[in-house]
């Protein structure tokens, strides 16, 4: 039995004991990064303006660099020779498309109107968040929860394509058409397809190409055993370093807005909490119901629950302004998503015992663990 299979089936000892030091206390590091970012944003006058001066597709350059560093190691771990088996799995692809592009936006639209009927700016910001399906941090959560790494790469790619094709159309429908049909207040959204495509190409395309080339050239030069046992353990932790750096910068940018309006933040946070819980738990149940194994069910759940806050923030700033309520709603998103989804990582790991073990679809190890290579 491989180390991966042993990790999936072992019942002895708590899940946390099988994680690396970095992974075991990840929730602590993330909360610390959030606190540091908020503290910097409040303590250093003009820091947010300085960080926001240089942008990439509407996103602060430091955040953009953090995202690229965060995503590259995980995409370098992907076994690209296994992607075909994922694309043939209709039990995974169809539920993913339904949860991401039909249920996700609809659920966020409903929650925004239920919880924020009197706050149109925040409500619009949340609806925009619901339209921006995750293409970045979900890869980290999936990897930590021992989800199917190759499946995550495929689903993220699908989300990226659909994001380019459908974001503007869905924004028009949920912010202009559907409220009119229901007799609700209407809000317009003017975002070009090129703006979305450019964001996807930068934040997904660059690390994806780098990860693919790293594996291709590394295995060709020194073989898969060296690649899996020597190179991957060295570059793997940089995914979490990039994540923590991104969180610090993100919260430094909006530290004053978040800390000066705690009641508004709380009102925005409530529907987000409900959204993450509904999407994640519902997708886990759906995956198990259609017969998916643990790794692919976990991937389905995290790709459905996560959102592309970087795109949502960029769209809100470009459309409504950097100091708008819509932009604040986007910034509050990761404030809630990060601790909630890292908590769900541990819930998912504990739920592995509810799924049958199959040698054909081994789960990925958490980011910090080393594993023997398979030739």
CSV table of N, CA, C and O in Angstrom, one decimal, residues 6-19 352-353:
chain,number,residue,atom,x,y,z
A,6,UNK,N,-2.2,4.8,2.7
A,6,UNK,CA,-2.1,4.7,4.2
A,6,UNK,C,-2.7,5.9,4.9
A,6,UNK,O,-3.4,5.8,5.8
A,7,UNK,N,-2.3,7.1,4.3
A,7,UNK,CA,-2.8,8.3,4.9
A,7,UNK,C,-4.3,8.4,4.8
A,7,UNK,O,-4.9,9.0,5.7
A,8,UNK,N,-4.9,7.9,3.8
A,8,UNK,CA,-6.4,8.0,3.6
A,8,UNK,C,-7.1,7.1,4.6
A,8,UNK,O,-8.1,7.3,5.1
A,9,UNK,N,-6.5,5.9,4.8
A,9,UNK,CA,-7.2,4.9,5.5
A,9,UNK,C,-6.9,4.8,7.0
A,9,UNK,O,-7.6,4.2,7.8
A,10,UNK,N,-5.8,5.4,7.4
A,10,UNK,CA,-5.4,5.3,8.8
A,10,UNK,C,-6.4,6.0,9.7
A,10,UNK,O,-6.8,7.1,9.5
A,11,UNK,N,-6.8,5.3,10.8
A,11,UNK,CA,-7.8,5.9,11.7
A,11,UNK,C,-7.1,6.3,13.0
A,11,UNK,O,-7.6,7.0,13.8
A,12,UNK,N,-5.9,5.7,13.2
A,12,UNK,CA,-5.2,6.0,14.5
A,12,UNK,C,-4.6,7.4,14.5
A,12,UNK,O,-4.0,7.8,13.5
A,13,UNK,N,-4.8,8.1,15.6
A,13,UNK,CA,-4.2,9.4,15.7
A,13,UNK,C,-5.0,10.5,15.0
A,13,UNK,O,-5.7,10.2,14.1
A,14,UNK,N,-5.0,11.7,15.5
A,14,UNK,CA,-5.7,12.8,14.9
A,14,UNK,C,-5.2,13.2,13.6
A,14,UNK,O,-4.0,13.0,13.3
A,15,UNK,N,-6.0,13.8,12.8
A,15,UNK,CA,-5.6,14.2,11.4
A,15,UNK,C,-4.4,15.2,11.5
A,15,UNK,O,-3.5,15.1,10.7
A,16,UNK,N,-4.5,16.1,12.4
A,16,UNK,CA,-3.5,17.1,12.5
A,16,UNK,C,-2.1,16.6,12.7
A,16,UNK,O,-1.1,17.1,12.3
A,17,UNK,N,-2.0,15.4,13.4
A,17,UNK,CA,-0.7,14.8,13.7
A,17,UNK,C,0.0,14.3,12.5
A,17,UNK,O,1.2,14.1,12.5
A,18,UNK,N,-0.7,14.1,11.4
A,18,UNK,CA,-0.1,13.6,10.1
A,18,UNK,C,0.2,14.8,9.2
A,18,UNK,O,0.7,14.5,8.1
A,19,UNK,N,0.0,16.0,9.6
A,19,UNK,CA,0.4,17.2,8.8
A,19,UNK,C,1.7,17.7,9.2
A,19,UNK,O,2.2,17.5,10.3
A,352,UNK,N,-13.0,11.8,5.7
A,352,UNK,CA,-12.5,10.8,4.7
A,352,UNK,C,-13.0,9.4,5.1
A,352,UNK,O,-13.2,8.6,4.2
A,353,UNK,N,-13.2,9.1,6.4
A,353,UNK,CA,-13.7,7.8,6.8
A,353,UNK,C,-15.1,7.4,6.2
A,353,UNK,O,-15.4,6.3,6.3
